Short mmCIF file of C-alpha atoms and ligand atoms in Angstrom, two decimals:
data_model
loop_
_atom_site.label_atom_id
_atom_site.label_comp_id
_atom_site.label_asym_id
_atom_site.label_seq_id
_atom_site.Cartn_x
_atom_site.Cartn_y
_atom_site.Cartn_z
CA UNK A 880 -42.03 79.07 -39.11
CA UNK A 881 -40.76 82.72 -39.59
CA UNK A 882 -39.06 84.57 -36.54
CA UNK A 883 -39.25 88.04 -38.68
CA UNK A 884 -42.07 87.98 -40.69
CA UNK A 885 -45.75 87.49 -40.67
CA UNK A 886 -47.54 86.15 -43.43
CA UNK A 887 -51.70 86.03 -44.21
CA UNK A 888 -53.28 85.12 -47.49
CA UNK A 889 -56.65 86.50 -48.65
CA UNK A 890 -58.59 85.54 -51.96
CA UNK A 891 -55.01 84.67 -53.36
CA UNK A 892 -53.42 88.08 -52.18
CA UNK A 893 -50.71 87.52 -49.87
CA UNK A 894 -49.28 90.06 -47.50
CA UNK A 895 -45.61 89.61 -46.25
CA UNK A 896 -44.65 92.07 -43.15
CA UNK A 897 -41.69 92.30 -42.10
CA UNK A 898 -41.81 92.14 -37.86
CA UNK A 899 -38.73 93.88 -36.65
CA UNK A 900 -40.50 96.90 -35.16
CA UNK A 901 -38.57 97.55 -32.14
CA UNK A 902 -35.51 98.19 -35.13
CA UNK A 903 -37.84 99.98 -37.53
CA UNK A 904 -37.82 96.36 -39.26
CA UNK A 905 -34.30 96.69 -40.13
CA UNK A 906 -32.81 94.22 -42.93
CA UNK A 907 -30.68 91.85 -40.68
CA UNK A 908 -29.44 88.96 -42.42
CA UNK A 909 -32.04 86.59 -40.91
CA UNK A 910 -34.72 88.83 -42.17
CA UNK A 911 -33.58 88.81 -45.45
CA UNK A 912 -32.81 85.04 -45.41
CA UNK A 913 -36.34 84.57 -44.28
CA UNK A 914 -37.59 87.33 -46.67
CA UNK A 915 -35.83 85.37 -49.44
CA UNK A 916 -37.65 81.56 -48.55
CA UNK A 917 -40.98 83.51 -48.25
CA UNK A 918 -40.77 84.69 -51.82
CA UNK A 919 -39.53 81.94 -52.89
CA UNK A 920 -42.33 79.65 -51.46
CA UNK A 921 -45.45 82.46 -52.81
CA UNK A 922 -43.66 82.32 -56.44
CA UNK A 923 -44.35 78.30 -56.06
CA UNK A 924 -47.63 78.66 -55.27
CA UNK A 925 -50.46 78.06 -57.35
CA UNK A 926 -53.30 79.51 -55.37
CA UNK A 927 -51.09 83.39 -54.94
CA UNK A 928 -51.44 86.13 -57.65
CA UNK A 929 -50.03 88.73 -55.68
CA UNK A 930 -47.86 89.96 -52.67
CA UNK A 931 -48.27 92.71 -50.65
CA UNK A 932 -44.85 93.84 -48.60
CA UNK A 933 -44.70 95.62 -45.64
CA UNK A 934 -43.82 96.78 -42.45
CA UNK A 935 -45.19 96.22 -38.89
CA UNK A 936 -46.24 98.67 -36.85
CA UNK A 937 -47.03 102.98 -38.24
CA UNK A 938 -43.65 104.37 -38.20
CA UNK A 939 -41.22 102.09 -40.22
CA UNK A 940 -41.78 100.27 -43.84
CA UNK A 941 -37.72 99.37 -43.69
CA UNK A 942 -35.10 101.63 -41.72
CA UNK A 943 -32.72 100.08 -44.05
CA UNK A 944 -29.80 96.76 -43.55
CA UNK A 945 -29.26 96.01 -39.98
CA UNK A 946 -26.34 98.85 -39.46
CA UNK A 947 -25.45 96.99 -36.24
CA UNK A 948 -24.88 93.88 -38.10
CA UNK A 949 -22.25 95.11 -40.36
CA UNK A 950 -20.21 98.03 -38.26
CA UNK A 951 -16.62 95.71 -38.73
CA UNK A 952 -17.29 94.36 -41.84
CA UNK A 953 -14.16 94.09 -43.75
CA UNK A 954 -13.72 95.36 -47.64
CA UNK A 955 -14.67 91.46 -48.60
CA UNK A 956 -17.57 90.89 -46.42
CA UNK A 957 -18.85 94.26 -47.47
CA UNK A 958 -19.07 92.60 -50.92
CA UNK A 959 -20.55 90.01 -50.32
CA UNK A 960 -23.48 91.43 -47.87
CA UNK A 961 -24.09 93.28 -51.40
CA UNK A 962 -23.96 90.61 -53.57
CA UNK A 963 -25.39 87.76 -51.46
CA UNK A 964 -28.78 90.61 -50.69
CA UNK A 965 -29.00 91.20 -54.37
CA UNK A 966 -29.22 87.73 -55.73
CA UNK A 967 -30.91 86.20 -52.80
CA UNK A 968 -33.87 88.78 -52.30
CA UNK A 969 -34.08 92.06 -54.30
CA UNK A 970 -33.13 90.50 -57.90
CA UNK A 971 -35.25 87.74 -56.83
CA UNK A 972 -38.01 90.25 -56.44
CA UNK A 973 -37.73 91.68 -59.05
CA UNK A 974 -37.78 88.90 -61.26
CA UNK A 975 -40.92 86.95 -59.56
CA UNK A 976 -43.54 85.82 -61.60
CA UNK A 977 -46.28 87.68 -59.28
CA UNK A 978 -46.40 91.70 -59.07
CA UNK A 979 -45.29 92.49 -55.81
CA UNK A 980 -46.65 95.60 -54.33
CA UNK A 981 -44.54 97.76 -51.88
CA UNK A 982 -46.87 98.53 -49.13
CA UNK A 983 -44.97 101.49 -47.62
CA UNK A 984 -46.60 102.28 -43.76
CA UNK A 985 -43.61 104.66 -42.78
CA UNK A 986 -40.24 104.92 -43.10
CA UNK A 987 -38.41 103.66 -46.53
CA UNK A 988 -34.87 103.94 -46.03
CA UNK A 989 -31.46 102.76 -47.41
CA UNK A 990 -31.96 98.94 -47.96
CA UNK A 991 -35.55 99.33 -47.00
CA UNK A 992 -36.46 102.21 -50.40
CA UNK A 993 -33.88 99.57 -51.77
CA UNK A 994 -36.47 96.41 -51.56
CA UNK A 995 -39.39 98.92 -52.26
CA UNK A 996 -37.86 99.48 -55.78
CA UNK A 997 -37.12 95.88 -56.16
CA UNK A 998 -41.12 95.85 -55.57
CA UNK A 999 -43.06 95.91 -59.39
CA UNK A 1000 -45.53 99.04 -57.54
CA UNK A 1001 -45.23 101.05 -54.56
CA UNK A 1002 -48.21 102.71 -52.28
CA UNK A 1003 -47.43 104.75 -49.97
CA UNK A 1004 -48.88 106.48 -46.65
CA UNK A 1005 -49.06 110.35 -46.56
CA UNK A 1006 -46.43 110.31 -43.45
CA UNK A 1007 -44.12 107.91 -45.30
CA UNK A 1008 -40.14 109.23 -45.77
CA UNK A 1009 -38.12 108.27 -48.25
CA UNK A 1010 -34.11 108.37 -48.50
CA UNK A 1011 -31.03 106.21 -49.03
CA UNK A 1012 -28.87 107.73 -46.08
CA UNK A 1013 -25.60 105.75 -47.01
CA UNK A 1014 -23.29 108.20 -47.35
CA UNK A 1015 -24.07 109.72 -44.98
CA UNK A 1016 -23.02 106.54 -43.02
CA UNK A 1017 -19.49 106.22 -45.16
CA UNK A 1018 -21.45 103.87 -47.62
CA UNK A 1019 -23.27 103.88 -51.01
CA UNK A 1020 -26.49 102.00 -51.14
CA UNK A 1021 -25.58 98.31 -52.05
CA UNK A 1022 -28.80 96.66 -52.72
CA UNK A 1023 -29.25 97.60 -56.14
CA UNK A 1024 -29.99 101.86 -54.65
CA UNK A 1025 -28.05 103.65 -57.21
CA UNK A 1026 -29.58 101.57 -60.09
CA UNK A 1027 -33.57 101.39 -59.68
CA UNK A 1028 -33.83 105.16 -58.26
CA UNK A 1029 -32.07 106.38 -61.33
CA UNK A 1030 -34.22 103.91 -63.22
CA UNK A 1031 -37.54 104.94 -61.62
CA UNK A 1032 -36.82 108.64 -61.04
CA UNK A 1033 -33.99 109.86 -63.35
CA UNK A 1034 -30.46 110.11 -62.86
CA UNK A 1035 -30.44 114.14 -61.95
CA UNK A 1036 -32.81 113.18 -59.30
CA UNK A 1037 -31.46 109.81 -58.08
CA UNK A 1038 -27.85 112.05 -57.65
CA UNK A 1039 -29.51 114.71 -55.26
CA UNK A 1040 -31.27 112.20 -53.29
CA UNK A 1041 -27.89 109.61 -52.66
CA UNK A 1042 -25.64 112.70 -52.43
CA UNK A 1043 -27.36 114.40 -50.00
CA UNK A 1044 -28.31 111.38 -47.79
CA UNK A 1045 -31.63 113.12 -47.41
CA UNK A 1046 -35.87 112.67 -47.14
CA UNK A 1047 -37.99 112.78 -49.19
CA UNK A 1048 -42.00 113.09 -48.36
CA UNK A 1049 -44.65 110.61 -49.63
CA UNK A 1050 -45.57 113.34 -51.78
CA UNK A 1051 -42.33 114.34 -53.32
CA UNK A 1052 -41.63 110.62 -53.88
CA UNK A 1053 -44.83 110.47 -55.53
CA UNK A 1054 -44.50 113.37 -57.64
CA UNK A 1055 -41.09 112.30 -58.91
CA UNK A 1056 -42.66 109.08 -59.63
CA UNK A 1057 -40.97 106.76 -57.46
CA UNK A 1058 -44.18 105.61 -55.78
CA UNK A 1059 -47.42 104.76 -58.08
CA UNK A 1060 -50.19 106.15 -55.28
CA UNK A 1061 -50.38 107.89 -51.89
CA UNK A 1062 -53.49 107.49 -49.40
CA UNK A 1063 -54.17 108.22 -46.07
CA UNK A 1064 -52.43 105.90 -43.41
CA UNK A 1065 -56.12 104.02 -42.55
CA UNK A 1066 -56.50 103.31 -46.60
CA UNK A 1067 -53.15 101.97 -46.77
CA UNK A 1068 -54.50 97.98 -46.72
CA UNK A 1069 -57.57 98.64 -48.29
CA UNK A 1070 -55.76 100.93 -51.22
CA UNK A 1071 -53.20 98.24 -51.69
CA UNK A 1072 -55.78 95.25 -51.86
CA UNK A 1073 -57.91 97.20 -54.52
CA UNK A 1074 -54.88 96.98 -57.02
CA UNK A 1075 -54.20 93.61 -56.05
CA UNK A 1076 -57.46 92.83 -57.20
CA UNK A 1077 -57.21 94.30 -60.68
CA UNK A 1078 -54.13 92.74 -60.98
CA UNK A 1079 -56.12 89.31 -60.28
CA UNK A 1080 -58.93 89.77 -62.68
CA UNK A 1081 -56.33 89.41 -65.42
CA UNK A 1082 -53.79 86.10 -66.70
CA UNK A 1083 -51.52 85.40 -64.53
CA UNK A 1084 -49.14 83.53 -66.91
CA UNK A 1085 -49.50 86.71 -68.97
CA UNK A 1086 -48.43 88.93 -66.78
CA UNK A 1087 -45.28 86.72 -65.74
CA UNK A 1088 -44.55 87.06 -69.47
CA UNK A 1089 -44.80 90.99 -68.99
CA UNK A 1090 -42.24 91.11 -65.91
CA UNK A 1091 -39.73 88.90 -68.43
CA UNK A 1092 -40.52 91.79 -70.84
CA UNK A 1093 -40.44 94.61 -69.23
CA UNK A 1094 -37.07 93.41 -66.71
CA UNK A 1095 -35.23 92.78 -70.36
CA UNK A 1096 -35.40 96.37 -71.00
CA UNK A 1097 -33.14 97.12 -68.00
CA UNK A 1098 -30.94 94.32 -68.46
CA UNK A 1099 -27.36 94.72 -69.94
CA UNK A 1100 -26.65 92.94 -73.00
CA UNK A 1101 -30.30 91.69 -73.57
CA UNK A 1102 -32.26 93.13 -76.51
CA UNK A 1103 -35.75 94.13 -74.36
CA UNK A 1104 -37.75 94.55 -78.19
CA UNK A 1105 -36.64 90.73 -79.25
CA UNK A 1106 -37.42 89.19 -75.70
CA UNK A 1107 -40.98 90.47 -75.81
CA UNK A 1108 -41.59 89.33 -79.47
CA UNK A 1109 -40.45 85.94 -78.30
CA UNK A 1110 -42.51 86.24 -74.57
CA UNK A 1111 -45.33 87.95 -76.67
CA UNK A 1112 -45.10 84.28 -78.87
CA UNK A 1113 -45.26 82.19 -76.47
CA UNK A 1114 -48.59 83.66 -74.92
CA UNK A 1115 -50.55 82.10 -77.67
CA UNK A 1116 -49.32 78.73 -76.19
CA UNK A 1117 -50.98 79.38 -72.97
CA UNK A 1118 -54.68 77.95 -71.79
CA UNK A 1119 -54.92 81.68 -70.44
CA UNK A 1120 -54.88 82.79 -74.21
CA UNK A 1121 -57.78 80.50 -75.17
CA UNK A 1122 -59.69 81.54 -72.05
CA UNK A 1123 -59.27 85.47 -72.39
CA UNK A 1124 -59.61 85.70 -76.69
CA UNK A 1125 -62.89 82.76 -76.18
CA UNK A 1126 -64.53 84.85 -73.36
CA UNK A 1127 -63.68 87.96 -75.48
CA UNK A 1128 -65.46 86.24 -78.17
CA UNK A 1129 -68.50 85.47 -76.34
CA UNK A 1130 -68.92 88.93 -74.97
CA UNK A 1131 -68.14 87.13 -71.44
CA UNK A 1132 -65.89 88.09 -68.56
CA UNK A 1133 -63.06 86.13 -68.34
CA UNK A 1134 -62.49 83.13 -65.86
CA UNK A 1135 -58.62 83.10 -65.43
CA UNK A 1136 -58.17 82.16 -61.66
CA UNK A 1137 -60.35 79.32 -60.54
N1 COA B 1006 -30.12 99.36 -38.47
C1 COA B 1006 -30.13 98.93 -37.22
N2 COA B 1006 -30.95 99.42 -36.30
C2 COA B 1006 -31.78 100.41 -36.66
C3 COA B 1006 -31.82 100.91 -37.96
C4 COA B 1006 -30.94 100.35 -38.89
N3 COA B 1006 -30.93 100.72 -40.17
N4 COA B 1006 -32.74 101.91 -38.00
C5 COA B 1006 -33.26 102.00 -36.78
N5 COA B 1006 -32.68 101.11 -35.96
C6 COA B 1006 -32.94 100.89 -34.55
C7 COA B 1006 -32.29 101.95 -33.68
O1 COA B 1006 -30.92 101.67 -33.48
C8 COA B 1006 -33.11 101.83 -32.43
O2 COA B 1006 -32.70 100.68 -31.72
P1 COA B 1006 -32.38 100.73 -30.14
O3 COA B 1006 -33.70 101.10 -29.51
O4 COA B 1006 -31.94 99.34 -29.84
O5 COA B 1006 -31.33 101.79 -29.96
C9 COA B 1006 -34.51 101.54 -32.96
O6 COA B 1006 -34.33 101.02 -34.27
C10 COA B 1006 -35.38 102.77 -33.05
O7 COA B 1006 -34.70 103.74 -33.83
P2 COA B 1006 -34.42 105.24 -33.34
O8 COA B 1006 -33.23 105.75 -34.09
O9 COA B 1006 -34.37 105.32 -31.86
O10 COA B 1006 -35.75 105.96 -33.85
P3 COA B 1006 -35.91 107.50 -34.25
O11 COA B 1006 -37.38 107.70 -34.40
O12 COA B 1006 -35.17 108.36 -33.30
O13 COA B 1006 -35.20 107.66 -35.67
C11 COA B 1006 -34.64 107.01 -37.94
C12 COA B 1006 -35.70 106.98 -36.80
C13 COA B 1006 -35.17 106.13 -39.05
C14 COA B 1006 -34.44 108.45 -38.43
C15 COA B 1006 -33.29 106.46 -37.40
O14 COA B 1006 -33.55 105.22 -36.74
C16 COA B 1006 -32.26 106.20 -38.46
O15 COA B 1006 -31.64 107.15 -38.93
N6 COA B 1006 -32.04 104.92 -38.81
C17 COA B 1006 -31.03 104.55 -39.76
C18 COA B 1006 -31.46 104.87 -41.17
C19 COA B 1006 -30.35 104.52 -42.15
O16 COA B 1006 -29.30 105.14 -42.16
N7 COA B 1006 -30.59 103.51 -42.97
C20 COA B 1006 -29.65 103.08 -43.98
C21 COA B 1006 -28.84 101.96 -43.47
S1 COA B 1006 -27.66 101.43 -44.67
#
């Protein structure tokens, strides 16, 4: 169904990779068109609770958009590969009602640390480089760059890495905070599935409620503190409420996923 991506599902964790590796799995439109019904389709689905993202092959997570693709863009279809990318794939991210972990096998660069940050957690492989090269290229990054890394790492930070178009190790990116773990290329997988599963053990519906919460916060003109009282409300609406206080209750574990 997919030309660029391969998709498996495991015990309602499902991995996305993105299978451009002769390009470093470069962003070309198709790619993110594809990326963009895949996401779509796994935020439908009942029987998913989370989605792993990655890259095929050991050397590239994302080498960034398709630079081939765009080398005569004019001033308007420059806008609109931003704005069309944005809405149709990393906003949609984002805002999914599944965590999506970045699973980050190698390089993470321009659009490709882009759609990592769109990603609710990253892990990432000792060996992994991070960067958003743009201007180095004549650009800035487009897919939403300069707002998660200042978001996720600080603005000080986020200037010295776009200014200086340069990379960053797995470790530096996780001692800045921009990635949540780093583990040895062979515990990638294994790494990533644990925290899928921890994420599973709990309500699903509640955590959707969290992403609405915690995305308010970083949303202009939305007042983050009212949308959780209203998303922190509605919980006690939910069949996952009755499940996790009853089980509570009974000193049981609780049975959220069937
Ligand atoms: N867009 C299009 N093609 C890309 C690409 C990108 N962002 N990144 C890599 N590729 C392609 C290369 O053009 C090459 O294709 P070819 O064999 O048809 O010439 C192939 O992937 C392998 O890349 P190559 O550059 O030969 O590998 P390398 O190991 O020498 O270098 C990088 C790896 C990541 C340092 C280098 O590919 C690079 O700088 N890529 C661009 C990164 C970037 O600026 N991203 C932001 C884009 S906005």
């Amino acid at each position: 169904m997919y030309q660029h991506l391969l998709i498996t599902s495991e015990n309602g964790i499902q991995t996305i990779t993105i299978n451009r590796p002769a390009q470093l799995n470069a962003l070309n439109k198709e790619t993110i068109s594809e990326l963009s019904m895949a996401f779509r389709v796994a935020d439908e689905d009942q029987a998913i609770g989370v989605i792993l993202l990655t890259g095929q092959g050991e050397k590239s997570f994302v080498a960034g958009a398709d630079i081939k693709e765009f080398v005569s863009f004019s001033i308007a279809q420059g806008g609109e590969l931003a704005y069309s990318g944005q809405e149709s794939l990393f906003n949609l991210i984002e805002n999914l009602s599944k965590p999506v972990i970045a699973v980050i096998n190698g390089y993470a660069l321009g659009g490709g640390l882009e759609l990592a940050m769109a990603c609710h957690l990253r892990v990432a492989a000792t060996g992994a480089l991070f960067g958003l090269p743009e201007v180095s290229l004549g650009l800035i990054p487009g897919y939403g760059g300069t707002q998660r890394l200042a978001q996720l790492v600080g603005k000080g930070r986020a200037n010295e890495l776009i200014f200086t178009a340069g990379m960053i190790s797995a470790e530096e990116a996780w001692r800045i905070g921009l990635v949540n773990h780093i583990v040895a290329p062979e515990d990638l997988l294994n790494k990533s599935h644990d925290l899928a599963k921890k994420i599973m053990k709990n309500s699903g519906s509640a955590i959707a409620s969290a992403i609405i919460a915690i995305n308010a916060g970083f949303t202009t003109g939305v007042n983050g503190y009212e949308i959780e009282i209203e998303a922190f409300g509605k919980c006690f609406g939910t069949q996952d409420f009755k499940i996790g206080t009853s089980a509570f209750i009974a000193k049981e574990k609780p049975g959220f996923r069937k």
